[in-house]
Amino acid sequence: MLRRIPYSYTPSELLDELTESMDFFKGSFDFCYLPANCRHSCNVGYAFINFRRPEVCRRFLETACLHRFRKQAGSTRVYAKVSYAHVQGLHANLEYLKRTRVGTVSAKNMTGMYSPMVFVEGVEKPLSVQEFSRISVFHDQRPSISEVSTSVSATPDLLPMEYYDEVSIELLSLLFSLSNDVELNSYGNPFHVDEHALFD
């Protein structure tokens, strides 16, 4: 979890700056979510980034705390604050989004520049969060492309599998292969944003 982010940053600006500042950062993560205050069209000061390997996560933890944001208002630049999030792993983060709200908006229904971002081999897949949030899968399964249609259990609002094209099925398979089997934490909802407390 990355804190003290200036409110004016968009997710793309944040990731671009971190990539430029840390040579190991590019392609090292598979999930990024910068919650936003939709009413004010700005972020709320913190982001969640899930790394693909624990050693890279530890390196980020050690390095990012020395990072000073370029867009910080005023003459004093604020250092980032980094900590481990309660929810760990791509699959666990996406599952959490299914029952999370950002102000009055369901996190899984967030669209536009502040929507949650999923990356496969360093490439953003903008529709994957929406599709993945509709899928439930047994934690001990790692389906191949040919197995997706038989191993995925649909929620009531999921379209029949024949409505998904080959690219979507391949993407789902890749997401499952990247997912970490981590049980959801019961400490509360780290994605929850109280807009009134932050901005009123």
Tab-separated table of N, CA and C in Angstrom, residues 38-163:
chain	number	residue	atom	x	y	z
A	38	CYS	N	-14.871	10.442	-6.845
A	38	CYS	CA	-15.514	10.739	-8.129
A	38	CYS	C	-16.119	12.139	-8.151
A	39	ARG	N	-16.578	12.599	-7.006
A	39	ARG	CA	-17.208	13.912	-6.956
A	39	ARG	C	-16.211	15.024	-7.245
A	40	HIS	N	-14.957	14.822	-6.813
A	40	HIS	CA	-13.932	15.846	-6.997
A	40	HIS	C	-12.942	15.496	-8.107
A	41	SER	N	-13.110	14.342	-8.746
A	41	SER	CA	-12.236	13.904	-9.843
A	41	SER	C	-10.763	13.929	-9.448
A	42	CYS	N	-10.460	13.300	-8.335
A	42	CYS	CA	-9.072	13.203	-7.896
A	42	CYS	C	-8.898	11.929	-7.083
A	43	ASN	N	-7.654	11.517	-6.900
A	43	ASN	CA	-7.425	10.331	-6.084
A	43	ASN	C	-7.544	10.700	-4.602
A	44	VAL	N	-7.492	9.703	-3.742
A	44	VAL	CA	-7.689	9.947	-2.312
A	44	VAL	C	-6.390	9.802	-1.506
A	45	GLY	N	-5.258	9.736	-2.198
A	45	GLY	CA	-3.987	9.795	-1.493
A	45	GLY	C	-3.273	8.489	-1.250
A	46	TYR	N	-3.837	7.371	-1.684
A	46	TYR	CA	-3.147	6.095	-1.500
A	46	TYR	C	-3.504	5.135	-2.632
A	47	ALA	N	-2.628	4.140	-2.827
A	47	ALA	CA	-2.818	3.172	-3.907
A	47	ALA	C	-2.437	1.778	-3.427
A	48	PHE	N	-2.982	0.774	-4.105
A	48	PHE	CA	-2.667	-0.621	-3.830
A	48	PHE	C	-1.974	-1.208	-5.054
A	49	ILE	N	-0.809	-1.788	-4.846
A	49	ILE	CA	-0.053	-2.405	-5.929
A	49	ILE	C	0.291	-3.825	-5.507
A	50	ASN	N	-0.031	-4.797	-6.353
A	50	ASN	CA	0.299	-6.182	-6.048
A	50	ASN	C	1.464	-6.629	-6.920
A	51	PHE	N	2.534	-7.073	-6.273
A	51	PHE	CA	3.725	-7.506	-7.001
A	51	PHE	C	3.688	-8.998	-7.286
A	52	ARG	N	4.302	-9.371	-8.381
A	52	ARG	CA	4.277	-10.769	-8.814
A	52	ARG	C	5.212	-11.647	-8.001
A	53	ARG	N	6.269	-11.049	-7.430
A	53	ARG	CA	7.230	-11.839	-6.655
A	53	ARG	C	7.502	-11.159	-5.317
A	54	PRO	N	7.582	-11.934	-4.222
A	54	PRO	CA	7.790	-11.355	-2.881
A	54	PRO	C	9.070	-10.542	-2.767
A	55	GLU	N	10.153	-10.983	-3.426
A	55	GLU	CA	11.418	-10.255	-3.296
A	55	GLU	C	11.340	-8.866	-3.928
A	56	VAL	N	10.535	-8.720	-4.989
A	56	VAL	CA	10.359	-7.403	-5.608
A	56	VAL	C	9.513	-6.520	-4.692
A	57	CYS	N	8.526	-7.121	-4.056
A	57	CYS	CA	7.696	-6.378	-3.102
A	57	CYS	C	8.559	-5.834	-1.967
A	58	ARG	N	9.453	-6.652	-1.442
A	58	ARG	CA	10.337	-6.199	-0.365
A	58	ARG	C	11.256	-5.069	-0.837
A	59	ARG	N	11.743	-5.197	-2.064
A	59	ARG	CA	12.613	-4.145	-2.604
A	59	ARG	C	11.848	-2.835	-2.766
A	60	PHE	N	10.603	-2.930	-3.218
A	60	PHE	CA	9.778	-1.732	-3.350
A	60	PHE	C	9.541	-1.095	-1.983
A	61	LEU	N	9.288	-1.930	-0.995
A	61	LEU	CA	9.050	-1.439	0.368
A	61	LEU	C	10.251	-0.642	0.874
A	62	GLU	N	11.452	-1.114	0.555
A	62	GLU	CA	12.675	-0.446	0.995
A	62	GLU	C	12.985	0.809	0.183
A	63	THR	N	12.622	0.783	-1.097
A	63	THR	CA	13.003	1.863	-2.008
A	63	THR	C	11.984	3.000	-2.063
A	64	ALA	N	10.697	2.646	-2.111
A	64	ALA	CA	9.661	3.662	-2.328
A	64	ALA	C	9.546	4.650	-1.175
A	65	CYS	N	9.965	4.252	0.012
A	65	CYS	CA	9.884	5.172	1.150
A	65	CYS	C	10.855	6.346	0.998
A	66	LEU	N	11.779	6.240	0.044
A	66	LEU	CA	12.715	7.332	-0.242
A	66	LEU	C	12.262	8.180	-1.426
A	67	HIS	N	11.108	7.803	-2.001
A	67	HIS	CA	10.622	8.501	-3.189
A	67	HIS	C	9.879	9.779	-2.799
A	68	ARG	N	10.206	10.881	-3.491
A	68	ARG	CA	9.494	12.141	-3.295
A	68	ARG	C	8.677	12.437	-4.543
A	69	PHE	N	7.399	12.657	-4.363
A	69	PHE	CA	6.499	12.869	-5.496
A	69	PHE	C	6.768	14.213	-6.157
A	70	ARG	N	6.845	14.192	-7.476
A	70	ARG	CA	7.198	15.392	-8.238
A	70	ARG	C	6.074	16.424	-8.259
A	71	LYS	N	4.839	15.956	-8.162
A	71	LYS	CA	3.703	16.874	-8.281
A	71	LYS	C	3.221	17.405	-6.928
A	72	GLN	N	4.011	17.194	-5.905
A	72	GLN	CA	3.619	17.696	-4.588
A	72	GLN	C	3.521	19.217	-4.616
A	73	ALA	N	2.405	19.762	-4.138
A	73	ALA	CA	2.214	21.216	-4.120
A	73	ALA	C	3.152	21.857	-3.108
A	74	GLY	N	3.581	23.059	-3.416
A	74	GLY	CA	4.460	23.784	-2.508
A	74	GLY	C	5.923	23.437	-2.727
A	75	SER	N	6.783	24.048	-1.958
A	75	SER	CA	8.219	23.867	-2.132
A	75	SER	C	8.749	22.602	-1.473
A	76	THR	N	8.025	22.059	-0.490
A	76	THR	CA	8.469	20.868	0.220
A	76	THR	C	7.871	19.619	-0.417
A	77	ARG	N	8.738	18.718	-0.824
A	77	ARG	CA	8.264	17.467	-1.392
A	77	ARG	C	8.095	16.431	-0.283
A	78	VAL	N	6.992	15.715	-0.330
A	78	VAL	CA	6.669	14.739	0.701
A	78	VAL	C	7.151	13.357	0.265
A	79	TYR	N	7.733	12.631	1.196
A	79	TYR	CA	8.170	11.271	0.911
A	79	TYR	C	6.980	10.318	0.958
A	80	ALA	N	7.023	9.330	0.096
A	80	ALA	CA	5.972	8.309	0.097
A	80	ALA	C	6.066	7.466	1.371
A	81	LYS	N	4.948	6.903	1.747
A	81	LYS	CA	4.916	5.977	2.875
A	81	LYS	C	4.412	4.641	2.359
A	82	VAL	N	5.107	3.564	2.671
A	82	VAL	CA	4.784	2.248	2.115
A	82	VAL	C	4.562	1.245	3.241
A	83	SER	N	3.577	0.383	3.055
A	83	SER	CA	3.314	-0.676	4.032
A	83	SER	C	2.664	-1.857	3.323
A	84	TYR	N	2.676	-3.001	3.970
A	84	TYR	CA	1.984	-4.161	3.429
A	84	TYR	C	0.474	-3.958	3.578
A	85	ALA	N	-0.273	-4.300	2.537
A	85	ALA	CA	-1.736	-4.209	2.588
A	85	ALA	C	-2.296	-5.446	3.284
A	86	HIS	N	-3.508	-5.318	3.803
A	86	HIS	CA	-4.152	-6.468	4.438
A	86	HIS	C	-4.461	-7.564	3.425
A	87	VAL	N	-4.814	-7.174	2.218
A	87	VAL	CA	-5.158	-8.145	1.175
A	87	VAL	C	-3.939	-8.361	0.296
A	88	GLN	N	-3.574	-9.621	0.090
A	88	GLN	CA	-2.389	-9.959	-0.693
A	88	GLN	C	-2.764	-10.870	-1.852
A	89	GLY	N	-2.193	-10.624	-3.025
A	89	GLY	CA	-2.399	-11.484	-4.182
A	89	GLY	C	-3.408	-10.915	-5.163
A	90	LEU	N	-3.191	-11.200	-6.441
A	90	LEU	CA	-4.083	-10.701	-7.486
A	90	LEU	C	-5.510	-11.200	-7.294
A	91	HIS	N	-5.666	-12.496	-7.115
A	91	HIS	CA	-7.008	-13.061	-6.984
A	91	HIS	C	-7.732	-12.477	-5.770
A	92	ALA	N	-7.038	-12.382	-4.642
A	92	ALA	CA	-7.653	-11.846	-3.426
A	92	ALA	C	-8.059	-10.389	-3.602
A	93	ASN	N	-7.213	-9.594	-4.266
A	93	ASN	CA	-7.558	-8.187	-4.508
A	93	ASN	C	-8.778	-8.054	-5.410
A	94	LEU	N	-8.842	-8.852	-6.458
A	94	LEU	CA	-9.986	-8.776	-7.368
A	94	LEU	C	-11.262	-9.250	-6.690
A	95	GLU	N	-11.142	-10.287	-5.859
A	95	GLU	CA	-12.310	-10.744	-5.113
A	95	GLU	C	-12.798	-9.664	-4.156
A	96	TYR	N	-11.866	-8.956	-3.541
A	96	TYR	CA	-12.233	-7.883	-2.615
A	96	TYR	C	-12.997	-6.777	-3.329
A	97	LEU	N	-12.608	-6.512	-4.574
A	97	LEU	CA	-13.288	-5.456	-5.333
A	97	LEU	C	-14.764	-5.774	-5.552
A	98	LYS	N	-15.120	-7.038	-5.531
A	98	LYS	CA	-16.504	-7.429	-5.791
A	98	LYS	C	-17.460	-6.902	-4.726
A	99	ARG	N	-16.955	-6.639	-3.520
A	99	ARG	CA	-17.846	-6.170	-2.440
A	99	ARG	C	-17.333	-4.892	-1.784
A	100	THR	N	-16.671	-4.076	-2.573
A	100	THR	CA	-16.090	-2.836	-2.077
A	100	THR	C	-16.762	-1.644	-2.720
A	101	ARG	N	-16.895	-0.583	-1.958
A	101	ARG	CA	-17.467	0.647	-2.490
A	101	ARG	C	-16.469	1.781	-2.328
A	102	VAL	N	-16.441	2.669	-3.316
A	102	VAL	CA	-15.649	3.891	-3.240
A	102	VAL	C	-16.655	5.021	-3.198
A	103	GLY	N	-16.912	5.523	-2.000
A	103	GLY	CA	-18.001	6.485	-1.836
A	103	GLY	C	-19.312	5.763	-2.112
A	104	THR	N	-20.032	6.183	-3.136
A	104	THR	CA	-21.312	5.580	-3.481
A	104	THR	C	-21.202	4.645	-4.675
A	105	VAL	N	-19.986	4.425	-5.190
A	105	VAL	CA	-19.797	3.620	-6.393
A	105	VAL	C	-19.174	2.283	-6.036
A	106	SER	N	-19.714	1.199	-6.579
A	106	SER	CA	-19.124	-0.115	-6.397
A	106	SER	C	-17.766	-0.141	-7.082
A	107	ALA	N	-16.725	-0.604	-6.385
A	107	ALA	CA	-15.368	-0.575	-6.942
A	107	ALA	C	-15.263	-1.375	-8.229
A	108	LYS	N	-15.974	-2.496	-8.314
A	108	LYS	CA	-15.865	-3.309	-9.527
A	108	LYS	C	-16.544	-2.636	-10.715
A	109	ASN	N	-17.394	-1.644	-10.461
A	109	ASN	CA	-18.063	-0.923	-11.546
A	109	ASN	C	-17.387	0.398	-11.889
A	110	MET	N	-16.264	0.678	-11.246
A	110	MET	CA	-15.522	1.895	-11.559
A	110	MET	C	-15.044	1.833	-13.004
A	111	THR	N	-15.199	2.931	-13.721
A	111	THR	CA	-14.746	2.989	-15.103
A	111	THR	C	-13.908	4.243	-15.308
A	112	GLY	N	-13.267	4.332	-16.449
A	112	GLY	CA	-12.485	5.517	-16.742
A	112	GLY	C	-11.095	5.445	-16.156
A	113	MET	N	-10.487	6.609	-15.980
A	113	MET	CA	-9.071	6.652	-15.640
A	113	MET	C	-8.761	6.101	-14.252
A	114	TYR	N	-9.727	6.072	-13.337
A	114	TYR	CA	-9.451	5.592	-11.989
A	114	TYR	C	-9.933	4.161	-11.739
A	115	SER	N	-10.278	3.452	-12.774
A	115	SER	CA	-10.722	2.080	-12.578
A	115	SER	C	-9.544	1.195	-12.199
A	116	PRO	N	-9.770	0.110	-11.453
A	116	PRO	CA	-8.681	-0.803	-11.097
A	116	PRO	C	-7.995	-1.337	-12.355
A	117	MET	N	-6.695	-1.568	-12.258
A	117	MET	CA	-5.905	-1.984	-13.410
A	117	MET	C	-5.288	-3.356	-13.174
A	118	VAL	N	-5.410	-4.233	-14.165
A	118	VAL	CA	-4.780	-5.543	-14.119
A	118	VAL	C	-3.779	-5.634	-15.261
A	119	PHE	N	-2.626	-6.225	-14.975
A	119	PHE	CA	-1.564	-6.339	-15.967
A	119	PHE	C	-1.191	-7.807	-16.164
A	120	VAL	N	-1.021	-8.203	-17.405
A	120	VAL	CA	-0.551	-9.537	-17.745
A	120	VAL	C	0.779	-9.377	-18.461
A	121	GLU	N	1.837	-9.875	-17.827
A	121	GLU	CA	3.196	-9.715	-18.366
A	121	GLU	C	3.510	-8.251	-18.648
A	122	GLY	N	3.100	-7.358	-17.742
A	122	GLY	CA	3.415	-5.949	-17.858
A	122	GLY	C	2.496	-5.145	-18.754
A	123	VAL	N	1.514	-5.797	-19.385
A	123	VAL	CA	0.597	-5.106	-20.296
A	123	VAL	C	-0.765	-4.976	-19.633
A	124	GLU	N	-1.309	-3.746	-19.597
A	124	GLU	CA	-2.605	-3.530	-18.960
A	124	GLU	C	-3.724	-4.180	-19.760
A	125	LYS	N	-4.654	-4.824	-19.036
A	125	LYS	CA	-5.840	-5.417	-19.636
A	125	LYS	C	-7.052	-4.712	-19.031
A	126	PRO	N	-7.516	-3.610	-19.628
A	126	PRO	CA	-8.505	-2.737	-18.980
A	126	PRO	C	-9.847	-3.384	-18.692
A	127	LEU	N	-10.257	-4.389	-19.448
A	127	LEU	CA	-11.564	-5.005	-19.214
A	127	LEU	C	-11.481	-6.205	-18.286
A	128	SER	N	-10.290	-6.577	-17.879
A	128	SER	CA	-10.145	-7.828	-17.155
A	128	SER	C	-10.757	-7.801	-15.760
A	129	VAL	N	-10.732	-6.653	-15.082
A	129	VAL	CA	-11.309	-6.593	-13.744
A	129	VAL	C	-12.803	-6.847	-13.805
A	130	GLN	N	-13.480	-6.206	-14.763
A	130	GLN	CA	-14.919	-6.413	-14.912
A	130	GLN	C	-15.220	-7.878	-15.186
A	131	GLU	N	-14.477	-8.504	-16.093
A	131	GLU	CA	-14.747	-9.891	-16.430
A	131	GLU	C	-14.382	-10.816	-15.285
A	132	PHE	N	-13.232	-10.554	-14.668
A	132	PHE	CA	-12.780	-11.423	-13.596
A	132	PHE	C	-13.717	-11.358	-12.402
A	133	SER	N	-14.296	-10.189	-12.138
A	133	SER	CA	-15.164	-10.035	-10.972
A	133	SER	C	-16.448	-10.838	-11.111
A	134	ARG	N	-16.767	-11.291	-12.315
A	134	ARG	CA	-17.965	-12.100	-12.529
A	134	ARG	C	-17.697	-13.591	-12.430
A	135	ILE	N	-16.431	-13.960	-12.257
A	135	ILE	CA	-16.039	-15.358	-12.273
A	135	ILE	C	-15.657	-15.819	-10.874
A	136	SER	N	-16.078	-17.013	-10.505
A	136	SER	CA	-15.588	-17.633	-9.280
A	136	SER	C	-14.935	-18.951	-9.667
A	137	VAL	N	-13.843	-19.283	-8.994
A	137	VAL	CA	-13.096	-20.495	-9.362
A	137	VAL	C	-12.577	-21.137	-8.088
A	138	PHE	N	-12.512	-22.466	-8.069
A	138	PHE	CA	-11.967	-23.155	-6.910
A	138	PHE	C	-10.499	-22.770	-6.765
A	139	HIS	N	-10.054	-22.496	-5.536
A	139	HIS	CA	-8.711	-21.962	-5.318
A	139	HIS	C	-7.609	-22.919	-5.731
A	140	ASP	N	-7.875	-24.216	-5.790
A	140	ASP	CA	-6.794	-25.140	-6.120
A	140	ASP	C	-6.737	-25.471	-7.603
A	141	GLN	N	-7.492	-24.765	-8.439
A	141	GLN	CA	-7.493	-25.043	-9.864
A	141	GLN	C	-6.689	-24.006	-10.613
A	142	ARG	N	-6.011	-24.420	-11.660
A	142	ARG	CA	-5.274	-23.546	-12.557
A	142	ARG	C	-5.663	-23.937	-13.976
A	143	PRO	N	-6.808	-23.464	-14.486
A	143	PRO	CA	-7.311	-23.950	-15.761
A	143	PRO	C	-6.484	-23.495	-16.954
A	144	SER	N	-6.406	-24.330	-17.961
A	144	SER	CA	-5.828	-23.931	-19.231
A	144	SER	C	-6.927	-23.279	-20.053
A	145	ILE	N	-6.578	-22.761	-21.238
A	145	ILE	CA	-7.569	-22.097	-22.080
A	145	ILE	C	-8.712	-23.046	-22.404
A	146	SER	N	-8.393	-24.289	-22.699
A	146	SER	CA	-9.428	-25.252	-23.072
A	146	SER	C	-10.287	-25.665	-21.889
A	147	GLU	N	-9.766	-25.471	-20.658
A	147	GLU	CA	-10.496	-25.901	-19.474
A	147	GLU	C	-11.370	-24.822	-18.871
A	148	VAL	N	-11.203	-23.571	-19.308
A	148	VAL	CA	-11.918	-22.461	-18.679
A	148	VAL	C	-13.414	-22.679	-18.685
A	149	SER	N	-13.967	-23.143	-19.788
A	149	SER	CA	-15.412	-23.267	-19.904
A	149	SER	C	-15.980	-24.327	-18.979
A	150	THR	N	-15.151	-25.287	-18.541
A	150	THR	CA	-15.667	-26.339	-17.675
A	150	THR	C	-15.301	-26.122	-16.211
A	151	SER	N	-14.227	-25.372	-15.944
A	151	SER	CA	-13.779	-25.233	-14.567
A	151	SER	C	-14.283	-23.955	-13.905
A	152	VAL	N	-14.863	-23.061	-14.678
A	152	VAL	CA	-15.355	-21.805	-14.130
A	152	VAL	C	-16.820	-21.937	-13.764
A	153	SER	N	-17.139	-21.505	-12.556
A	153	SER	CA	-18.526	-21.502	-12.110
A	153	SER	C	-19.072	-20.097	-12.244
A	154	ALA	N	-20.163	-19.940	-12.971
A	154	ALA	CA	-20.692	-18.603	-13.248
A	154	ALA	C	-21.593	-18.110	-12.130
A	155	THR	N	-21.491	-16.824	-11.848
A	155	THR	CA	-22.458	-16.187	-10.969
A	155	THR	C	-23.729	-15.968	-11.775
A	156	PRO	N	-24.879	-15.660	-11.149
A	156	PRO	CA	-26.136	-15.561	-11.886
A	156	PRO	C	-26.130	-14.586	-13.047
A	157	ASP	N	-25.307	-13.491	-12.989
A	157	ASP	CA	-25.352	-12.505	-14.059
A	157	ASP	C	-24.295	-12.744	-15.134
A	158	LEU	N	-23.584	-13.869	-15.061
A	158	LEU	CA	-22.554	-14.159	-16.057
A	158	LEU	C	-23.189	-14.678	-17.335
A	159	LEU	N	-22.729	-14.164	-18.463
A	159	LEU	CA	-23.223	-14.655	-19.750
A	159	LEU	C	-22.733	-16.070	-19.990
A	160	PRO	N	-23.461	-16.854	-20.772
A	160	PRO	CA	-22.970	-18.188	-21.129
A	160	PRO	C	-21.601	-18.087	-21.786
A	161	MET	N	-20.754	-19.114	-21.598
A	161	MET	CA	-19.380	-19.052	-22.057
A	161	MET	C	-19.256	-18.839	-23.560
A	162	GLU	N	-20.274	-19.256	-24.337
A	162	GLU	CA	-20.178	-19.077	-25.789
A	162	GLU	C	-20.199	-17.604	-26.211
A	163	TYR	N	-20.589	-16.697	-25.277
A	163	TYR	CA	-20.599	-15.278	-25.593
A	163	TYR	C	-19.214	-14.642	-25.485
